[in-house]
Amino acid sequence: MGKQALQIFRESLPILQVLSDPHRQDILLFLSENGRKTVNEITEQLILSRPAVSHHLKLLKNAGVVKVEQAGTQRYYELSMQESVELLRRLLTALERDCL
């Protein structure tokens, strides 16, 4: 692996790590199918407790995969994967360049 690919890989690690958990995958799939939702709405669809869902959402937000918007007393979560997808595309391109 070349230096550039290694650097991009290291930048991608938070995204790859957050995507590795099945519960977070379920949250992402739910949001992709249903649009922006509150923690309570997400919790109703999963087998996790509200605190567990909040924890997973925090990790997803920190990795830049979801964003949160405050509307009154509610916090709405929605996918925000454009930057993450672009970073992963850069990683694949660098890996292809190094391996081919």
Tab-separated table of N, CA and C in Angstrom:
chain	number	residue	atom	x	y	z
A	1	MET	N	0.855	-1.169	0.000
A	1	MET	CA	0.000	0.000	0.000
A	1	MET	C	0.899	1.229	0.000
A	2	GLY	N	0.635	2.141	-0.915
A	2	GLY	CA	1.416	3.361	-1.003
A	2	GLY	C	1.097	4.334	0.114
A	3	LYS	N	1.935	5.364	0.230
A	3	LYS	CA	1.758	6.359	1.291
A	3	LYS	C	0.403	7.056	1.202
A	4	GLN	N	0.001	7.425	-0.012
A	4	GLN	CA	-1.274	8.125	-0.163
A	4	GLN	C	-2.438	7.216	0.246
A	5	ALA	N	-2.408	5.976	-0.211
A	5	ALA	CA	-3.474	5.038	0.149
A	5	ALA	C	-3.506	4.810	1.654
A	6	LEU	N	-2.341	4.687	2.266
A	6	LEU	CA	-2.267	4.482	3.705
A	6	LEU	C	-2.851	5.680	4.462
A	7	GLN	N	-2.534	6.883	4.011
A	7	GLN	CA	-3.060	8.085	4.649
A	7	GLN	C	-4.589	8.141	4.529
A	8	ILE	N	-5.107	7.857	3.350
A	8	ILE	CA	-6.559	7.874	3.155
A	8	ILE	C	-7.211	6.762	3.974
A	9	PHE	N	-6.558	5.593	4.032
A	9	PHE	CA	-7.074	4.495	4.844
A	9	PHE	C	-7.198	4.925	6.305
A	10	ARG	N	-6.177	5.574	6.818
A	10	ARG	CA	-6.212	6.041	8.212
A	10	ARG	C	-7.314	7.075	8.427
A	11	GLU	N	-7.529	7.938	7.449
A	11	GLU	CA	-8.620	8.913	7.544
A	11	GLU	C	-9.980	8.219	7.530
A	12	SER	N	-10.056	7.082	6.854
A	12	SER	CA	-11.311	6.340	6.697
A	12	SER	C	-11.646	5.455	7.888
A	13	LEU	N	-10.690	5.190	8.759
A	13	LEU	CA	-10.912	4.256	9.864
A	13	LEU	C	-12.133	4.585	10.729
A	14	PRO	N	-12.368	5.840	11.114
A	14	PRO	CA	-13.568	6.104	11.923
A	14	PRO	C	-14.857	5.692	11.213
A	15	ILE	N	-14.921	5.909	9.924
A	15	ILE	CA	-16.112	5.526	9.166
A	15	ILE	C	-16.224	4.011	9.104
A	16	LEU	N	-15.135	3.350	8.781
A	16	LEU	CA	-15.149	1.890	8.682
A	16	LEU	C	-15.514	1.257	10.027
A	17	GLN	N	-14.986	1.799	11.105
A	17	GLN	CA	-15.282	1.253	12.427
A	17	GLN	C	-16.755	1.438	12.790
A	18	VAL	N	-17.285	2.604	12.523
A	18	VAL	CA	-18.674	2.867	12.894
A	18	VAL	C	-19.633	2.032	12.038
A	19	LEU	N	-19.257	1.747	10.808
A	19	LEU	CA	-20.113	0.961	9.919
A	19	LEU	C	-20.049	-0.534	10.217
A	20	SER	N	-19.112	-0.962	11.030
A	20	SER	CA	-18.937	-2.386	11.285
A	20	SER	C	-19.962	-2.966	12.262
A	21	ASP	N	-20.665	-2.132	12.992
A	21	ASP	CA	-21.604	-2.608	14.005
A	21	ASP	C	-22.990	-2.860	13.394
A	22	PRO	N	-23.574	-4.038	13.617
A	22	PRO	CA	-24.896	-4.352	13.052
A	22	PRO	C	-26.017	-3.418	13.517
A	23	HIS	N	-25.960	-2.956	14.762
A	23	HIS	CA	-27.005	-2.037	15.249
A	23	HIS	C	-26.926	-0.698	14.521
A	24	ARG	N	-25.718	-0.211	14.307
A	24	ARG	CA	-25.558	1.047	13.572
A	24	ARG	C	-25.963	0.863	12.113
A	25	GLN	N	-25.687	-0.303	11.561
A	25	GLN	CA	-26.140	-0.601	10.203
A	25	GLN	C	-27.661	-0.552	10.139
A	26	ASP	N	-28.335	-1.126	11.147
A	26	ASP	CA	-29.802	-1.084	11.198
A	26	ASP	C	-30.314	0.352	11.264
A	27	ILE	N	-29.663	1.179	12.064
A	27	ILE	CA	-30.061	2.587	12.176
A	27	ILE	C	-29.902	3.277	10.830
A	28	LEU	N	-28.778	3.062	10.169
A	28	LEU	CA	-28.543	3.691	8.870
A	28	LEU	C	-29.560	3.231	7.832
A	29	LEU	N	-29.857	1.940	7.821
A	29	LEU	CA	-30.859	1.432	6.881
A	29	LEU	C	-32.234	2.025	7.163
A	30	PHE	N	-32.578	2.119	8.441
A	30	PHE	CA	-33.862	2.711	8.808
A	30	PHE	C	-33.943	4.170	8.354
A	31	LEU	N	-32.901	4.937	8.603
A	31	LEU	CA	-32.896	6.336	8.183
A	31	LEU	C	-32.901	6.466	6.663
A	32	SER	N	-32.218	5.574	5.967
A	32	SER	CA	-32.188	5.659	4.505
A	32	SER	C	-33.558	5.363	3.916
A	33	GLU	N	-34.335	4.511	4.564
A	33	GLU	CA	-35.655	4.152	4.070
A	33	GLU	C	-36.749	5.109	4.531
A	34	ASN	N	-36.524	5.811	5.645
A	34	ASN	CA	-37.591	6.594	6.258
A	34	ASN	C	-37.300	8.080	6.417
A	35	GLY	N	-36.110	8.514	6.054
A	35	GLY	CA	-35.784	9.932	6.200
A	35	GLY	C	-35.482	10.305	7.637
A	36	ARG	N	-35.536	11.581	7.916
A	36	ARG	CA	-35.147	12.060	9.246
A	36	ARG	C	-36.141	11.614	10.312
A	37	LYS	N	-35.570	11.204	11.440
A	37	LYS	CA	-36.376	10.674	12.539
A	37	LYS	C	-35.776	11.078	13.870
A	38	THR	N	-36.618	11.056	14.909
A	38	THR	CA	-36.153	11.328	16.269
A	38	THR	C	-35.599	10.037	16.880
A	39	VAL	N	-34.933	10.184	18.007
A	39	VAL	CA	-34.410	9.023	18.717
A	39	VAL	C	-35.554	8.072	19.077
A	40	ASN	N	-36.668	8.627	19.541
A	40	ASN	CA	-37.804	7.785	19.924
A	40	ASN	C	-38.351	7.015	18.731
A	41	GLU	N	-38.450	7.663	17.586
A	41	GLU	CA	-38.955	6.985	16.393
A	41	GLU	C	-38.009	5.869	15.954
A	42	ILE	N	-36.722	6.108	16.079
A	42	ILE	CA	-35.735	5.082	15.727
A	42	ILE	C	-35.816	3.931	16.726
A	43	THR	N	-35.910	4.261	18.014
A	43	THR	CA	-35.963	3.247	19.064
A	43	THR	C	-37.161	2.317	18.890
A	44	GLU	N	-38.294	2.863	18.455
A	44	GLU	CA	-39.501	2.053	18.251
A	44	GLU	C	-39.289	0.943	17.225
A	45	GLN	N	-38.331	1.130	16.324
A	45	GLN	CA	-38.109	0.167	15.244
A	45	GLN	C	-36.996	-0.839	15.539
A	46	LEU	N	-36.299	-0.650	16.644
A	46	LEU	CA	-35.150	-1.500	16.959
A	46	LEU	C	-35.365	-2.237	18.270
A	47	ILE	N	-34.506	-3.196	18.537
A	47	ILE	CA	-34.586	-3.951	19.794
A	47	ILE	C	-33.697	-3.344	20.875
A	48	LEU	N	-33.209	-2.151	20.622
A	48	LEU	CA	-32.302	-1.474	21.551
A	48	LEU	C	-33.059	-0.509	22.449
A	49	SER	N	-32.462	-0.211	23.598
A	49	SER	CA	-33.019	0.808	24.484
A	49	SER	C	-32.752	2.194	23.910
A	50	ARG	N	-33.500	3.168	24.420
A	50	ARG	CA	-33.291	4.545	23.961
A	50	ARG	C	-31.864	5.024	24.233
A	51	PRO	N	-31.292	4.755	25.426
A	51	PRO	CA	-29.904	5.172	25.653
A	51	PRO	C	-28.924	4.511	24.677
A	52	ALA	N	-29.167	3.254	24.341
A	52	ALA	CA	-28.283	2.563	23.387
A	52	ALA	C	-28.392	3.192	22.003
A	53	VAL	N	-29.613	3.504	21.585
A	53	VAL	CA	-29.799	4.153	20.284
A	53	VAL	C	-29.112	5.516	20.286
A	54	SER	N	-29.272	6.271	21.361
A	54	SER	CA	-28.614	7.583	21.468
A	54	SER	C	-27.101	7.441	21.371
A	55	HIS	N	-26.565	6.436	22.010
A	55	HIS	CA	-25.115	6.193	21.968
A	55	HIS	C	-24.668	5.902	20.530
A	56	HIS	N	-25.384	5.026	19.844
A	56	HIS	CA	-25.034	4.690	18.462
A	56	HIS	C	-25.164	5.917	17.558
A	57	LEU	N	-26.198	6.714	17.773
A	57	LEU	CA	-26.375	7.928	16.967
A	57	LEU	C	-25.228	8.910	17.199
A	58	LYS	N	-24.761	8.998	18.426
A	58	LYS	CA	-23.628	9.877	18.726
A	58	LYS	C	-22.388	9.423	17.962
A	59	LEU	N	-22.129	8.121	17.953
A	59	LEU	CA	-20.980	7.597	17.209
A	59	LEU	C	-21.127	7.847	15.714
A	60	LEU	N	-22.319	7.642	15.189
A	60	LEU	CA	-22.569	7.892	13.768
A	60	LEU	C	-22.394	9.375	13.432
A	61	LYS	N	-22.861	10.227	14.328
A	61	LYS	CA	-22.706	11.681	14.123
A	61	LYS	C	-21.232	12.077	14.159
A	62	ASN	N	-20.495	11.557	15.125
A	62	ASN	CA	-19.068	11.885	15.246
A	62	ASN	C	-18.275	11.423	14.027
A	63	ALA	N	-18.718	10.343	13.405
A	63	ALA	CA	-18.050	9.836	12.203
A	63	ALA	C	-18.508	10.572	10.948
A	64	GLY	N	-19.497	11.457	11.089
A	64	GLY	CA	-19.975	12.234	9.952
A	64	GLY	C	-20.939	11.496	9.042
A	65	VAL	N	-21.556	10.444	9.564
A	65	VAL	CA	-22.452	9.623	8.749
A	65	VAL	C	-23.907	10.077	8.902
A	66	VAL	N	-24.244	10.656	10.037
A	66	VAL	CA	-25.565	11.253	10.230
A	66	VAL	C	-25.375	12.675	10.752
A	67	LYS	N	-26.404	13.464	10.560
A	67	LYS	CA	-26.399	14.814	11.130
A	67	LYS	C	-27.647	14.965	11.977
A	68	VAL	N	-27.609	15.905	12.882
A	68	VAL	CA	-28.723	16.135	13.791
A	68	VAL	C	-29.186	17.578	13.634
A	69	GLU	N	-30.497	17.755	13.710
A	69	GLU	CA	-31.089	19.090	13.605
A	69	GLU	C	-32.085	19.257	14.748
A	70	GLN	N	-31.948	20.341	15.471
A	70	GLN	CA	-32.840	20.644	16.579
A	70	GLN	C	-34.056	21.385	16.033
A	71	ALA	N	-35.248	20.900	16.377
A	71	ALA	CA	-36.497	21.574	15.999
A	71	ALA	C	-37.378	21.605	17.238
A	72	GLY	N	-37.387	22.745	17.911
A	72	GLY	CA	-38.100	22.835	19.176
A	72	GLY	C	-37.412	21.975	20.210
A	73	THR	N	-38.166	21.066	20.807
A	73	THR	CA	-37.584	20.179	21.809
A	73	THR	C	-37.099	18.864	21.207
A	74	GLN	N	-37.324	18.674	19.933
A	74	GLN	CA	-36.951	17.423	19.270
A	74	GLN	C	-35.628	17.561	18.524
A	75	ARG	N	-34.886	16.467	18.508
A	75	ARG	CA	-33.655	16.383	17.717
A	75	ARG	C	-33.908	15.350	16.627
A	76	TYR	N	-33.742	15.769	15.392
A	76	TYR	CA	-33.977	14.885	14.255
A	76	TYR	C	-32.651	14.450	13.653
A	77	TYR	N	-32.556	13.163	13.392
A	77	TYR	CA	-31.357	12.573	12.802
A	77	TYR	C	-31.660	12.174	11.367
A	78	GLU	N	-30.687	12.426	10.487
A	78	GLU	CA	-30.817	11.996	9.104
A	78	GLU	C	-29.444	11.674	8.545
A	79	LEU	N	-29.455	10.904	7.465
A	79	LEU	CA	-28.194	10.529	6.836
A	79	LEU	C	-27.462	11.753	6.330
A	80	SER	N	-26.171	11.690	6.408
A	80	SER	CA	-25.302	12.749	5.914
A	80	SER	C	-24.009	12.087	5.463
A	81	MET	N	-24.117	11.290	4.420
A	81	MET	CA	-23.012	10.409	4.057
A	81	MET	C	-22.193	10.885	2.866
A	82	GLN	N	-22.489	12.037	2.310
A	82	GLN	CA	-21.797	12.481	1.102
A	82	GLN	C	-20.283	12.553	1.299
A	83	GLU	N	-19.831	13.173	2.373
A	83	GLU	CA	-18.385	13.291	2.618
A	83	GLU	C	-17.760	11.926	2.913
A	84	SER	N	-18.477	11.090	3.654
A	84	SER	CA	-17.964	9.753	3.967
A	84	SER	C	-17.826	8.903	2.715
A	85	VAL	N	-18.832	8.952	1.873
A	85	VAL	CA	-18.797	8.179	0.626
A	85	VAL	C	-17.658	8.677	-0.260
A	86	GLU	N	-17.468	9.975	-0.315
A	86	GLU	CA	-16.379	10.524	-1.132
A	86	GLU	C	-15.018	10.078	-0.604
A	87	LEU	N	-14.849	10.071	0.710
A	87	LEU	CA	-13.592	9.606	1.299
A	87	LEU	C	-13.347	8.132	0.970
A	88	LEU	N	-14.383	7.318	1.070
A	88	LEU	CA	-14.240	5.894	0.748
A	88	LEU	C	-13.959	5.686	-0.740
A	89	ARG	N	-14.525	6.526	-1.592
A	89	ARG	CA	-14.204	6.469	-3.028
A	89	ARG	C	-12.726	6.786	-3.260
A	90	ARG	N	-12.227	7.802	-2.561
A	90	ARG	CA	-10.813	8.141	-2.682
A	90	ARG	C	-9.939	6.989	-2.234
A	91	LEU	N	-10.348	6.301	-1.163
A	91	LEU	CA	-9.599	5.149	-0.669
A	91	LEU	C	-9.574	4.042	-1.720
A	92	LEU	N	-10.720	3.713	-2.292
A	92	LEU	CA	-10.771	2.674	-3.317
A	92	LEU	C	-9.928	3.033	-4.527
A	93	THR	N	-9.990	4.289	-4.942
A	93	THR	CA	-9.200	4.731	-6.085
A	93	THR	C	-7.699	4.579	-5.802
A	94	ALA	N	-7.287	4.990	-4.607
A	94	ALA	CA	-5.870	4.871	-4.234
A	94	ALA	C	-5.443	3.413	-4.142
A	95	LEU	N	-6.282	2.570	-3.608
A	95	LEU	CA	-5.958	1.148	-3.515
A	95	LEU	C	-5.879	0.507	-4.899
A	96	GLU	N	-6.803	0.852	-5.768
A	96	GLU	CA	-6.777	0.328	-7.131
A	96	GLU	C	-5.502	0.763	-7.846
A	97	ARG	N	-5.136	2.009	-7.670
A	97	ARG	CA	-3.940	2.549	-8.313
A	97	ARG	C	-2.689	1.812	-7.841
A	98	ASP	N	-2.652	1.501	-6.539
A	98	ASP	CA	-1.488	0.821	-5.973
A	98	ASP	C	-1.433	-0.663	-6.319
A	99	CYS	N	-2.611	-1.263	-6.497
A	99	CYS	CA	-2.667	-2.714	-6.689
A	99	CYS	C	-2.702	-3.132	-8.168
A	100	LEU	N	-3.007	-2.234	-9.054
A	100	LEU	CA	-3.116	-2.604	-10.472
A	100	LEU	C	-1.900	-2.217	-11.260
